[in-house]
XYZ file of C-alpha atoms in Angstrom:
119
model
C 31.524 -67.713 -10.744
C 33.124 -64.281 -10.715
C 36.439 -64.201 -12.804
C 38.486 -61.606 -10.710
C 41.905 -61.545 -9.248
C 40.888 -61.930 -5.166
C 44.385 -59.946 -4.844
C 43.759 -57.461 -7.267
C 43.170 -53.981 -6.122
C 40.985 -50.991 -8.179
C 43.188 -48.088 -8.561
C 42.457 -44.769 -6.697
C 40.619 -43.260 -9.740
C 38.091 -40.463 -10.011
C 34.953 -39.898 -12.287
C 36.388 -38.686 -15.908
C 40.003 -40.197 -15.337
C 41.887 -41.537 -18.202
C 41.404 -44.797 -19.696
C 42.654 -47.582 -17.073
C 43.815 -51.231 -17.846
C 42.583 -53.864 -15.639
C 43.929 -57.198 -14.933
C 43.025 -60.343 -13.016
C 43.393 -64.094 -13.070
C 40.833 -66.775 -13.124
C 40.898 -70.865 -13.195
C 38.404 -73.223 -14.602
C 36.359 -74.764 -12.191
C 36.875 -78.682 -11.521
C 35.840 -80.731 -14.124
C 35.098 -77.846 -16.782
C 36.645 -78.609 -20.440
C 38.793 -76.289 -22.295
C 37.481 -77.564 -25.491
C 34.619 -76.433 -28.047
C 32.257 -77.792 -25.118
C 33.757 -75.230 -22.685
C 32.368 -72.060 -24.855
C 31.134 -69.612 -22.513
C 30.239 -65.979 -22.010
C 32.153 -63.266 -19.984
C 30.198 -59.921 -18.448
C 31.432 -56.984 -16.841
C 28.738 -55.551 -14.707
C 30.368 -52.697 -13.515
C 32.200 -51.683 -17.034
C 31.065 -48.745 -18.890
C 33.074 -48.834 -22.038
C 35.892 -50.667 -23.340
C 37.876 -53.999 -24.339
C 38.370 -57.454 -23.225
C 41.552 -59.982 -23.800
C 41.704 -63.238 -22.598
C 44.932 -65.088 -22.852
C 45.788 -62.581 -25.444
C 42.768 -63.096 -27.522
C 40.534 -59.859 -28.164
C 37.073 -60.811 -27.353
C 35.774 -57.439 -28.552
C 33.925 -54.369 -27.024
C 31.512 -53.693 -24.481
C 29.325 -50.724 -23.744
C 26.635 -50.256 -21.227
C 24.375 -48.741 -23.588
C 23.881 -51.150 -26.478
C 23.573 -54.937 -26.242
C 27.197 -55.971 -26.397
C 27.343 -56.546 -22.483
C 28.448 -60.166 -22.629
C 31.478 -61.480 -24.616
C 31.639 -64.729 -26.394
C 34.547 -66.787 -24.859
C 35.448 -69.895 -27.337
C 36.480 -72.750 -25.030
C 39.508 -73.330 -27.068
C 40.950 -69.929 -25.696
C 40.993 -71.114 -21.968
C 43.534 -72.978 -20.142
C 42.384 -76.133 -17.989
C 43.936 -77.579 -15.218
C 46.128 -75.821 -12.580
C 47.317 -73.197 -15.054
C 45.727 -69.378 -14.587
C 43.652 -67.943 -17.359
C 44.610 -64.217 -17.869
C 42.029 -61.159 -18.446
C 42.760 -57.792 -19.638
C 40.287 -54.883 -19.598
C 40.673 -51.624 -20.941
C 38.083 -49.411 -19.675
C 37.673 -46.349 -21.387
C 35.370 -44.388 -18.779
C 36.392 -45.600 -15.388
C 33.751 -44.767 -12.822
C 35.392 -43.617 -9.152
C 34.775 -46.064 -6.259
C 33.881 -48.790 -8.445
C 35.679 -52.398 -8.617
C 35.888 -54.196 -11.994
C 34.914 -57.473 -11.979
C 34.047 -60.046 -14.639
C 31.840 -62.896 -14.264
C 31.541 -66.113 -16.448
C 28.064 -67.067 -17.644
C 26.502 -69.772 -19.345
C 24.258 -67.857 -21.618
C 24.535 -64.341 -23.237
C 22.920 -61.413 -21.486
C 21.093 -58.767 -23.441
C 20.103 -55.585 -21.739
C 20.187 -51.908 -22.652
C 20.907 -49.333 -20.104
C 20.714 -45.506 -20.194
C 23.656 -43.520 -21.742
C 25.853 -42.365 -18.572
C 27.539 -39.304 -20.940
C 23.866 -38.202 -21.875
C 23.061 -37.232 -18.157
């Protein structure tokens, strides 16, 4: 399931823009647990390089070049029930005409992609 605020709008940015903060909310699916059994991973498929926070907890850095493209989210960091979970993304290299989305994953994604700065 996508972890994105359907009401959020991507700012009008151009390639080479200054870093951008994105924020959104998501809820846990019905029956999901917010304890240790609810551990998950978060991926930013359109992200290039940046940092991610969930509910005020820094999850870490991601970079399209390296293997750190999905971040571990402890279930204890998540809110259950009707309380929304908040995601903040600091994208250091925003791309024009690209929506920032986040996806929850059951397993970690491993991949390496070419460095967009080396082109």
